[in-house]
Every structure is written in C-alpha cells, then in structure tokens.
PDB file of C-alpha atoms and ligand atoms in Angstrom:
ATOM      1  CA  MET A  29    -172.870 -19.540 142.845  1.00  0.00           C
ATOM      2  CA  PRO A  30    -169.988 -20.600 145.138  1.00  0.00           C
ATOM      3  CA  ILE A  31    -166.856 -18.590 144.945  1.00  0.00           C
ATOM      4  CA  LYS A  32    -164.383 -20.394 142.390  1.00  0.00           C
ATOM      5  CA  VAL A  33    -161.024 -20.778 143.924  1.00  0.00           C
ATOM      6  CA  ILE A  34    -157.581 -21.400 142.047  1.00  0.00           C
ATOM      7  CA  VAL A  35    -154.755 -22.104 144.277  1.00  0.00           C
ATOM      8  CA  VAL A  36    -151.351 -21.531 142.477  1.00  0.00           C
ATOM      9  CA  LYS A  37    -147.780 -22.147 143.883  1.00  0.00           C
ATOM     10  CA  ASP A  38    -146.767 -18.320 144.578  1.00  0.00           C
ATOM     11  CA  TYR A  39    -147.058 -14.854 144.180  1.00  0.00           C
ATOM     12  CA  GLU A  40    -145.281 -15.072 140.551  1.00  0.00           C
ATOM     13  CA  GLU A  41    -147.692 -17.372 139.493  1.00  0.00           C
ATOM     14  CA  LEU A  42    -150.493 -15.697 140.823  1.00  0.00           C
ATOM     15  CA  SER A  43    -149.628 -12.406 139.132  1.00  0.00           C
ATOM     16  CA  LEU A  44    -149.085 -14.035 135.718  1.00  0.00           C
ATOM     17  CA  ARG A  45    -152.519 -16.242 136.118  1.00  0.00           C
ATOM     18  CA  ALA A  46    -154.315 -12.886 136.908  1.00  0.00           C
ATOM     19  CA  ALA A  47    -152.692 -10.850 134.023  1.00  0.00           C
ATOM     20  CA  ARG A  48    -153.525 -13.702 131.658  1.00  0.00           C
ATOM     21  CA  HIS A  49    -157.120 -13.595 132.879  1.00  0.00           C
ATOM     22  CA  ILE A  50    -157.452 -10.084 132.180  1.00  0.00           C
ATOM     23  CA  ALA A  51    -155.619 -10.051 129.087  1.00  0.00           C
ATOM     24  CA  LYS A  52    -158.225 -12.658 127.893  1.00  0.00           C
ATOM     25  CA  ALA A  53    -160.900 -10.658 128.798  1.00  0.00           C
ATOM     26  CA  LEU A  54    -159.622  -7.623 126.839  1.00  0.00           C
ATOM     27  CA  ARG A  55    -158.887  -9.692 123.513  1.00  0.00           C
ATOM     28  CA  ALA A  56    -162.710 -10.464 123.797  1.00  0.00           C
ATOM     29  CA  LYS A  57    -163.871  -7.306 124.339  1.00  0.00           C
ATOM     30  CA  PRO A  58    -161.436  -4.442 123.420  1.00  0.00           C
ATOM     31  CA  ASN A  59    -163.538  -1.742 125.226  1.00  0.00           C
ATOM     32  CA  LEU A  60    -163.619  -3.537 128.386  1.00  0.00           C
ATOM     33  CA  VAL A  61    -164.925  -1.643 131.503  1.00  0.00           C
ATOM     34  CA  LEU A  62    -162.203  -2.671 133.934  1.00  0.00           C
ATOM     35  CA  GLY A  63    -162.367  -2.174 137.758  1.00  0.00           C
ATOM     36  CA  LEU A  64    -158.871  -1.765 139.265  1.00  0.00           C
ATOM     37  CA  ALA A  65    -157.450  -2.414 142.885  1.00  0.00           C
ATOM     38  CA  THR A  66    -154.182  -0.974 144.537  1.00  0.00           C
ATOM     39  CA  GLY A  67    -152.230  -2.281 147.358  1.00  0.00           C
ATOM     40  CA  SER A  68    -149.080  -4.504 147.102  1.00  0.00           C
ATOM     41  CA  THR A  69    -151.068  -7.583 145.756  1.00  0.00           C
ATOM     42  CA  PRO A  70    -151.749  -6.589 142.160  1.00  0.00           C
ATOM     43  CA  GLU A  71    -148.459  -5.221 141.586  1.00  0.00           C
ATOM     44  CA  GLY A  72    -147.193  -8.380 139.916  1.00  0.00           C
ATOM     45  CA  CYS A  73    -150.260  -8.518 137.769  1.00  0.00           C
ATOM     46  CA  TYR A  74    -149.818  -4.962 136.352  1.00  0.00           C
ATOM     47  CA  ARG A  75    -145.893  -5.470 135.602  1.00  0.00           C
ATOM     48  CA  GLU A  76    -147.376  -8.498 133.689  1.00  0.00           C
ATOM     49  CA  LEU A  77    -149.752  -6.551 131.916  1.00  0.00           C
ATOM     50  CA  VAL A  78    -147.362  -3.835 131.105  1.00  0.00           C
ATOM     51  CA  ARG A  79    -145.095  -6.653 129.560  1.00  0.00           C
ATOM     52  CA  LEU A  80    -148.061  -7.939 127.622  1.00  0.00           C
ATOM     53  CA  HIS A  81    -148.517  -4.497 126.243  1.00  0.00           C
ATOM     54  CA  GLN A  82    -144.798  -3.950 125.141  1.00  0.00           C
ATOM     55  CA  GLU A  83    -143.820  -7.067 124.161  1.00  0.00           C
ATOM     56  CA  GLU A  84    -147.080  -8.827 122.791  1.00  0.00           C
ATOM     57  CA  GLY A  85    -149.116  -5.587 121.999  1.00  0.00           C
ATOM     58  CA  LEU A  86    -151.741  -5.993 124.169  1.00  0.00           C
ATOM     59  CA  ASP A  87    -153.990  -2.929 123.366  1.00  0.00           C
ATOM     60  CA  PHE A  88    -155.649  -0.798 126.127  1.00  0.00           C
ATOM     61  CA  SER A  89    -156.534   2.006 123.823  1.00  0.00           C
ATOM     62  CA  GLN A  90    -160.361   1.435 124.096  1.00  0.00           C
ATOM     63  CA  VAL A  91    -160.306   0.509 127.690  1.00  0.00           C
ATOM     64  CA  VAL A  92    -162.124   2.263 130.545  1.00  0.00           C
ATOM     65  CA  THR A  93    -160.974   1.765 134.260  1.00  0.00           C
ATOM     66  CA  PHE A  94    -162.635   2.525 137.331  1.00  0.00           C
ATOM     67  CA  ASN A  95    -160.587   2.274 140.612  1.00  0.00           C
ATOM     68  CA  LEU A  96    -162.137   1.249 143.822  1.00  0.00           C
ATOM     69  CA  ASP A  97    -160.876   3.641 146.383  1.00  0.00           C
ATOM     70  CA  GLU A  98    -158.763   6.546 147.080  1.00  0.00           C
ATOM     71  CA  TYR A  99    -157.529   8.179 150.530  1.00  0.00           C
ATOM     72  CA  LEU A 100    -159.502  11.314 151.273  1.00  0.00           C
ATOM     73  CA  GLY A 101    -157.062  14.440 151.505  1.00  0.00           C
ATOM     74  CA  LEU A 102    -154.431  13.386 149.299  1.00  0.00           C
ATOM     75  CA  PRO A 103    -153.502  15.064 146.099  1.00  0.00           C
ATOM     76  CA  PRO A 104    -152.920  13.109 143.154  1.00  0.00           C
ATOM     77  CA  GLU A 105    -149.235  13.824 143.063  1.00  0.00           C
ATOM     78  CA  HIS A 106    -148.731  12.409 146.450  1.00  0.00           C
ATOM     79  CA  GLU A 107    -146.591   9.358 146.452  1.00  0.00           C
ATOM     80  CA  GLN A 108    -149.135   7.362 148.521  1.00  0.00           C
ATOM     81  CA  SER A 109    -151.990   8.452 146.500  1.00  0.00           C
ATOM     82  CA  TYR A 110    -153.759   5.677 144.556  1.00  0.00           C
ATOM     83  CA  HIS A 111    -153.593   8.108 141.674  1.00  0.00           C
ATOM     84  CA  TYR A 112    -149.910   8.151 141.823  1.00  0.00           C
ATOM     85  CA  TYR A 113    -149.791   4.310 142.386  1.00  0.00           C
ATOM     86  CA  MET A 114    -151.823   3.493 139.012  1.00  0.00           C
ATOM     87  CA  ARG A 115    -149.872   5.959 137.117  1.00  0.00           C
ATOM     88  CA  LYS A 116    -146.469   4.651 138.092  1.00  0.00           C
ATOM     89  CA  LYS A 117    -147.609   0.919 138.241  1.00  0.00           C
ATOM     90  CA  LEU A 118    -149.619   0.835 134.729  1.00  0.00           C
ATOM     91  CA  PHE A 119    -151.229   3.654 133.129  1.00  0.00           C
ATOM     92  CA  ASP A 120    -147.777   5.406 132.210  1.00  0.00           C
ATOM     93  CA  HIS A 121    -146.748   2.164 130.642  1.00  0.00           C
ATOM     94  CA  ILE A 122    -149.633   1.250 128.503  1.00  0.00           C
ATOM     95  CA  ASN A 123    -151.697   3.047 125.666  1.00  0.00           C
ATOM     96  CA  ILE A 124    -154.548   3.810 127.847  1.00  0.00           C
ATOM     97  CA  ARG A 125    -156.269   7.230 127.404  1.00  0.00           C
ATOM     98  CA  PRO A 126    -156.002   9.098 130.481  1.00  0.00           C
ATOM     99  CA  GLU A 127    -159.458  10.382 129.932  1.00  0.00           C
ATOM    100  CA  ASN A 128    -160.675   6.972 130.235  1.00  0.00           C
ATOM    101  CA  THR A 129    -159.188   6.113 133.625  1.00  0.00           C
ATOM    102  CA  HIS A 130    -161.253   7.091 136.709  1.00  0.00           C
ATOM    103  CA  ILE A 131    -160.216   6.970 140.263  1.00  0.00           C
ATOM    104  CA  PRO A 132    -162.070   8.569 143.256  1.00  0.00           C
ATOM    105  CA  ASP A 133    -160.969  12.276 143.919  1.00  0.00           C
ATOM    106  CA  GLY A 134    -159.375  12.380 147.264  1.00  0.00           C
ATOM    107  CA  LEU A 135    -159.767  16.007 146.983  1.00  0.00           C
ATOM    108  CA  ALA A 136    -163.322  16.569 145.997  1.00  0.00           C
ATOM    109  CA  GLU A 137    -164.768  19.916 147.529  1.00  0.00           C
ATOM    110  CA  ASP A 138    -168.168  17.755 148.221  1.00  0.00           C
ATOM    111  CA  PRO A 139    -167.107  14.363 148.884  1.00  0.00           C
ATOM    112  CA  GLU A 140    -170.610  13.046 149.421  1.00  0.00           C
ATOM    113  CA  ALA A 141    -171.921  14.751 145.885  1.00  0.00           C
ATOM    114  CA  TYR A 142    -168.822  13.434 144.435  1.00  0.00           C
ATOM    115  CA  CYS A 143    -169.598   9.875 145.240  1.00  0.00           C
ATOM    116  CA  GLN A 144    -172.885  10.021 143.742  1.00  0.00           C
ATOM    117  CA  GLU A 145    -171.073  11.279 140.464  1.00  0.00           C
ATOM    118  CA  TYR A 146    -168.495   8.395 140.504  1.00  0.00           C
ATOM    119  CA  GLU A 147    -171.732   6.034 140.713  1.00  0.00           C
ATOM    120  CA  ALA A 148    -173.172   7.702 137.675  1.00  0.00           C
ATOM    121  CA  MET A 149    -169.828   7.540 135.674  1.00  0.00           C
ATOM    122  CA  ILE A 150    -169.761   3.683 136.124  1.00  0.00           C
ATOM    123  CA  ARG A 151    -173.441   3.740 135.311  1.00  0.00           C
ATOM    124  CA  ALA A 152    -172.915   5.940 132.166  1.00  0.00           C
ATOM    125  CA  ALA A 153    -169.905   3.477 131.126  1.00  0.00           C
ATOM    126  CA  GLY A 154    -172.331   0.625 130.806  1.00  0.00           C
ATOM    127  CA  GLY A 155    -171.214  -0.859 134.352  1.00  0.00           C
ATOM    128  CA  ILE A 156    -167.944  -2.790 135.447  1.00  0.00           C
ATOM    129  CA  ASP A 157    -167.104  -5.760 133.297  1.00  0.00           C
ATOM    130  CA  LEU A 158    -164.486  -7.274 135.458  1.00  0.00           C
ATOM    131  CA  GLN A 159    -163.388  -6.060 138.643  1.00  0.00           C
ATOM    132  CA  LEU A 160    -160.077  -6.888 140.315  1.00  0.00           C
ATOM    133  CA  LEU A 161    -159.930  -6.977 144.034  1.00  0.00           C
ATOM    134  CA  GLY A 162    -157.490  -7.469 146.861  1.00  0.00           C
ATOM    135  CA  ILE A 163    -158.365  -8.358 150.195  1.00  0.00           C
ATOM    136  CA  GLY A 164    -157.466  -6.529 153.565  1.00  0.00           C
ATOM    137  CA  ARG A 165    -156.524  -9.113 156.334  1.00  0.00           C
ATOM    138  CA  ASN A 166    -159.606  -7.988 157.991  1.00  0.00           C
ATOM    139  CA  GLY A 167    -161.513  -9.109 155.000  1.00  0.00           C
ATOM    140  CA  HIS A 168    -162.121  -5.572 153.703  1.00  0.00           C
ATOM    141  CA  ILE A 169    -162.572  -5.191 150.039  1.00  0.00           C
ATOM    142  CA  GLY A 170    -161.988  -1.910 148.409  1.00  0.00           C
ATOM    143  CA  PHE A 171    -162.185   0.166 151.668  1.00  0.00           C
ATOM    144  CA  ASN A 172    -165.156  -1.575 152.911  1.00  0.00           C
ATOM    145  CA  GLU A 173    -164.354  -2.410 156.379  1.00  0.00           C
ATOM    146  CA  PRO A 174    -166.109  -4.833 158.743  1.00  0.00           C
ATOM    147  CA  GLY A 175    -169.673  -3.436 159.485  1.00  0.00           C
ATOM    148  CA  SER A 176    -169.772  -2.112 155.907  1.00  0.00           C
ATOM    149  CA  PRO A 177    -173.685  -2.658 154.890  1.00  0.00           C
ATOM    150  CA  PHE A 178    -174.126  -5.087 151.991  1.00  0.00           C
ATOM    151  CA  ASP A 179    -176.066  -2.385 150.405  1.00  0.00           C
ATOM    152  CA  SER A 180    -173.406   0.262 150.569  1.00  0.00           C
ATOM    153  CA  ARG A 181    -172.841   2.371 147.565  1.00  0.00           C
ATOM    154  CA  THR A 182    -169.593   4.470 146.880  1.00  0.00           C
ATOM    155  CA  ARG A 183    -169.075   6.642 149.954  1.00  0.00           C
ATOM    156  CA  VAL A 184    -166.794   8.131 152.379  1.00  0.00           C
ATOM    157  CA  VAL A 185    -165.449   5.749 154.946  1.00  0.00           C
ATOM    158  CA  LYS A 186    -163.395   5.903 158.196  1.00  0.00           C
ATOM    159  CA  LEU A 187    -160.399   3.533 158.062  1.00  0.00           C
ATOM    160  CA  THR A 188    -160.178   0.996 160.881  1.00  0.00           C
ATOM    161  CA  GLU A 189    -156.818   1.026 163.002  1.00  0.00           C
ATOM    162  CA  THR A 190    -156.001  -2.367 161.566  1.00  0.00           C
ATOM    163  CA  THR A 191    -155.773  -0.967 157.867  1.00  0.00           C
ATOM    164  CA  ARG A 192    -154.393   2.294 158.806  1.00  0.00           C
ATOM    165  CA  ARG A 193    -151.587   0.083 160.563  1.00  0.00           C
ATOM    166  CA  ASP A 194    -151.104  -2.237 157.787  1.00  0.00           C
ATOM    167  CA  ASN A 195    -150.774   0.606 155.371  1.00  0.00           C
ATOM    168  CA  ALA A 196    -148.408   2.735 157.523  1.00  0.00           C
ATOM    169  CA  ARG A 197    -145.526   0.811 156.124  1.00  0.00           C
ATOM    170  CA  PHE A 198    -145.811   2.946 152.996  1.00  0.00           C
ATOM    171  CA  PHE A 199    -145.929   6.212 154.730  1.00  0.00           C
ATOM    172  CA  ARG A 200    -143.324   7.912 156.957  1.00  0.00           C
ATOM    173  CA  SER A 201    -145.287   7.571 160.099  1.00  0.00           C
ATOM    174  CA  LEU A 202    -148.753   6.144 161.296  1.00  0.00           C
ATOM    175  CA  GLU A 203    -149.937   9.785 161.814  1.00  0.00           C
ATOM    176  CA  GLU A 204    -149.579  10.444 158.043  1.00  0.00           C
ATOM    177  CA  VAL A 205    -151.869   7.465 157.093  1.00  0.00           C
ATOM    178  CA  PRO A 206    -155.112   9.469 156.265  1.00  0.00           C
ATOM    179  CA  ILE A 207    -158.222   8.594 158.647  1.00  0.00           C
ATOM    180  CA  HIS A 208    -160.928   8.636 155.773  1.00  0.00           C
ATOM    181  CA  ALA A 209    -160.857   7.143 152.106  1.00  0.00           C
ATOM    182  CA  VAL A 210    -163.828   7.358 149.458  1.00  0.00           C
ATOM    183  CA  THR A 211    -164.424   3.761 148.403  1.00  0.00           C
ATOM    184  CA  MET A 212    -166.695   1.958 145.984  1.00  0.00           C
ATOM    185  CA  GLY A 213    -169.609   0.272 148.252  1.00  0.00           C
ATOM    186  CA  LEU A 214    -170.125  -3.505 148.446  1.00  0.00           C
ATOM    187  CA  ALA A 215    -173.245  -3.393 146.248  1.00  0.00           C
ATOM    188  CA  THR A 216    -171.294  -1.191 143.716  1.00  0.00           C
ATOM    189  CA  ILE A 217    -168.617  -3.886 143.379  1.00  0.00           C
ATOM    190  CA  MET A 218    -171.358  -6.767 143.367  1.00  0.00           C
ATOM    191  CA  GLU A 219    -172.618  -5.095 140.285  1.00  0.00           C
ATOM    192  CA  ALA A 220    -169.595  -6.018 138.349  1.00  0.00           C
ATOM    193  CA  ARG A 221    -170.433  -8.700 135.765  1.00  0.00           C
ATOM    194  CA  GLU A 222    -167.316 -10.594 136.868  1.00  0.00           C
ATOM    195  CA  ILE A 223    -165.008 -10.434 140.016  1.00  0.00           C
ATOM    196  CA  LEU A 224    -161.408 -11.534 140.425  1.00  0.00           C
ATOM    197  CA  LEU A 225    -159.820 -11.336 143.648  1.00  0.00           C
ATOM    198  CA  LEU A 226    -156.112 -11.920 144.360  1.00  0.00           C
ATOM    199  CA  ALA A 227    -154.782 -12.805 147.892  1.00  0.00           C
ATOM    200  CA  SER A 228    -151.085 -13.837 148.662  1.00  0.00           C
ATOM    201  CA  GLY A 229    -149.499 -14.891 151.698  1.00  0.00           C
ATOM    202  CA  ALA A 230    -150.291 -16.515 155.132  1.00  0.00           C
ATOM    203  CA  SER A 231    -151.398 -13.140 156.666  1.00  0.00           C
ATOM    204  CA  LYS A 232    -154.449 -13.376 154.135  1.00  0.00           C
ATOM    205  CA  ALA A 233    -155.307 -16.885 154.773  1.00  0.00           C
ATOM    206  CA  GLU A 234    -157.989 -16.542 157.494  1.00  0.00           C
ATOM    207  CA  ALA A 235    -159.789 -13.921 155.745  1.00  0.00           C
ATOM    208  CA  VAL A 236    -159.729 -16.105 152.492  1.00  0.00           C
ATOM    209  CA  ALA A 237    -161.050 -18.900 154.369  1.00  0.00           C
ATOM    210  CA  ARG A 238    -163.808 -16.745 156.046  1.00  0.00           C
ATOM    211  CA  ALA A 239    -164.826 -15.378 152.727  1.00  0.00           C
ATOM    212  CA  VAL A 240    -165.183 -18.641 150.850  1.00  0.00           C
ATOM    213  CA  LYS A 241    -166.436 -20.961 153.442  1.00  0.00           C
ATOM    214  CA  GLY A 242    -167.612 -18.741 156.268  1.00  0.00           C
ATOM    215  CA  PRO A 243    -170.991 -17.358 157.075  1.00  0.00           C
ATOM    216  CA  LYS A 244    -172.072 -14.312 155.124  1.00  0.00           C
ATOM    217  CA  THR A 245    -171.532 -11.534 157.432  1.00  0.00           C
ATOM    218  CA  THR A 246    -170.787  -7.747 157.209  1.00  0.00           C
ATOM    219  CA  GLU A 247    -168.123  -8.595 159.826  1.00  0.00           C
ATOM    220  CA  LEU A 248    -166.016 -10.077 157.084  1.00  0.00           C
ATOM    221  CA  PRO A 249    -167.014  -8.003 153.863  1.00  0.00           C
ATOM    222  CA  ALA A 250    -165.617 -10.296 151.225  1.00  0.00           C
ATOM    223  CA  SER A 251    -167.995 -12.859 152.450  1.00  0.00           C
ATOM    224  CA  ILE A 252    -170.523 -10.884 150.407  1.00  0.00           C
ATOM    225  CA  LEU A 253    -168.875 -12.238 147.331  1.00  0.00           C
ATOM    226  CA  GLN A 254    -170.324 -15.757 147.857  1.00  0.00           C
ATOM    227  CA  ASP A 255    -173.600 -14.127 146.555  1.00  0.00           C
ATOM    228  CA  HIS A 256    -171.876 -13.316 143.272  1.00  0.00           C
ATOM    229  CA  ALA A 257    -172.693 -15.389 140.062  1.00  0.00           C
ATOM    230  CA  ASN A 258    -168.938 -15.214 138.557  1.00  0.00           C
ATOM    231  CA  CYS A 259    -166.528 -14.580 141.144  1.00  0.00           C
ATOM    232  CA  THR A 260    -162.803 -16.214 141.010  1.00  0.00           C
ATOM    233  CA  PHE A 261    -160.335 -15.901 143.775  1.00  0.00           C
ATOM    234  CA  ILE A 262    -156.630 -16.717 142.562  1.00  0.00           C
ATOM    235  CA  VAL A 263    -154.628 -17.564 145.823  1.00  0.00           C
ATOM    236  CA  ASP A 264    -151.332 -18.758 146.240  1.00  0.00           C
ATOM    237  CA  GLU A 265    -150.333 -21.829 148.328  1.00  0.00           C
ATOM    238  CA  ALA A 266    -149.857 -19.637 151.513  1.00  0.00           C
ATOM    239  CA  ALA A 267    -153.137 -17.866 151.529  1.00  0.00           C
ATOM    240  CA  ALA A 268    -155.226 -21.115 150.938  1.00  0.00           C
ATOM    241  CA  GLU A 269    -153.825 -22.600 154.270  1.00  0.00           C
ATOM    242  CA  GLY A 270    -157.411 -22.426 155.699  1.00  0.00           C
ATOM    243  CA  LEU A 271    -159.285 -23.684 152.951  1.00  0.00           C
ATOM    244  CA  GLY A 272    -158.464 -27.524 154.022  1.00  0.00           C
TER     245      GLY A 272
HETATM  246  C1  LIG B  19    -155.921  -1.816 150.988  1.00  0.00           C
HETATM  247  C2  LIG B  19    -156.511  -1.290 149.782  1.00  0.00           C
HETATM  248  C3  LIG B  19    -157.486  -2.648 149.382  1.00  0.00           C
HETATM  249  C4  LIG B  19    -156.365  -3.783 149.169  1.00  0.00           C
HETATM  250  C5  LIG B  19    -155.945  -4.214 150.510  1.00  0.00           C
HETATM  251  C6  LIG B  19    -154.935  -5.255 150.703  1.00  0.00           C
HETATM  252  O1  LIG B  19    -156.040  -0.914 151.978  1.00  0.00           O
HETATM  253  N1  LIG B  19    -157.649  -0.140 149.916  1.00  0.00           N
HETATM  254  O2  LIG B  19    -157.893  -2.303 148.227  1.00  0.00           O
HETATM  255  O3  LIG B  19    -157.008  -4.864 148.419  1.00  0.00           O
HETATM  256  O4  LIG B  19    -155.938  -2.932 151.449  1.00  0.00           O
HETATM  257  O5  LIG B  19    -153.669  -4.614 150.344  1.00  0.00           O
HETATM  258  P1  LIG B  19    -152.344  -5.289 150.116  1.00  0.00           P
HETATM  259  O6  LIG B  19    -152.511  -6.142 148.796  1.00  0.00           O
HETATM  260  O7  LIG B  19    -151.263  -4.483 150.353  1.00  0.00           O
HETATM  261  O8  LIG B  19    -152.249  -6.559 151.081  1.00  0.00           O
END
C-alpha cells in the first residue's frame, strides 16, 4: 500500500490533526495499545491530547503505551531522558496508569536481554495498534539509523554523528549526548497495525520525499514504511516541499 500523505498548513494544524487521529482511535478502542515517539515534533500533538483529556474527558485509563526508544545510560530522572520527556509532556497530565506505560530502560544491566524482554512485553500486550513516529533528517525512525536492517528488532544501537549533533541542542554540549540508545527495530515498528508519522519544517522535506517516493533502501530507514498496509504521514507544507 502506498503511504497516505496528508499535507497541512503548519505545525499547529499538524498537531491538531495528529491528536484528533489518536483520539478517534482511542474512542473506538478504549484499551488501545499506543506506540509513542519523542522529539520536538510530537510535542504539539501531546499538548492537544492533554487538552482533550482535561477539557473534553478523553479517557486514557485503559490505554497501554510503548515508547520507541531511549538513550542508553540516562537515568529516568535525567531531563533529557525520554522517560522524563514523556512524564512532563504527557503522562503527568492525563489519567494513564503508570504501570501501563513502557519506555525502554536506559539503565538495564543486561541491555541485550532487556531488548528481548521489551519485545515480549509488546507481544504480551497484543501488539501495537497505532504507532506514532517522527522522522530524522537522515530518514531515521525511532533510533533506526541509516543502514539498520529491515528485519531488525529492539536492540542497542550507536547513534550517528548527524543525530547526535541534531539532538545536542537539548544538552549542554555535544559530549553529553549519549553515544548509544535502545530502539524498537524496523521489523518491530512494521508490526504495528497502523502507523502515523509526523514531519514539520523544511529540514525534513528531503527525508519525507525519499521515504514516500524513493527506492526502498536501508539507507533511508523510513522508506520501509512503503510496505506497510496502513501508514499515514501528516506533514506541513514546508516538509511536503519535495513531494511535488
Ligand atoms: C530523535 C528521535 C526520533 C525522532 C527524531 C526527530 O532522535 N529518536 O524518534 O523522531 O529524532 O526528532 P525531532 O522531532 O526533534 O525533529
């Protein structure tokens, strides 16, 4: 199935559309298993989900979540950890049960064994119904950097210099950006029953165009999504530039 692309005017509209999409899925299935992403792109969507909960009673009490990735070596209270991000941006403001939220453990004693456990937890929850994704400038999804095998599962990865530099804006210095991360694999992501990818801004235009129209190649990890049966991209005009 080709990737469905919805082009919206700007970041604000992208955020509202994405939140509405998730809210609709949640109303249809209150015990939705939701895959979550971090980064700056989904922040607006999370803000709107919080508003929908607080003002319109959107109910997360039965929702189960699995995050895509986490930096290796960062404790959950570190301000740049994805654990901290998820609490501050979403979980602290909605009625989700903490025991229903899952984020890869950046401090796992045996990270390899932990990755297999994470896969088992996803399976035990019945698989992911709806996976939210961002996209890196180099086409990464989660932390599946270029070169990641299409059959990859949850594992420890080394971050590319591009990604470390892109994410350095959140840290005090480049040296502080972790070198490794735990990420769901491309095959793990592809097993989600539905995928929703968000991209905003001109810096993402090339990655979006190559993911949607380009050859399927491990050099552009998001291009694997062309093989998914139910994948939608919501992109703003700037990020849609290369789609022609
Ligand atoms: C990060 C995350 C990805 C995210 C991407 C884009 O490194 N691991 O899950 O989608 O890079 O981030 P941003 O939305 O801040 O551009």
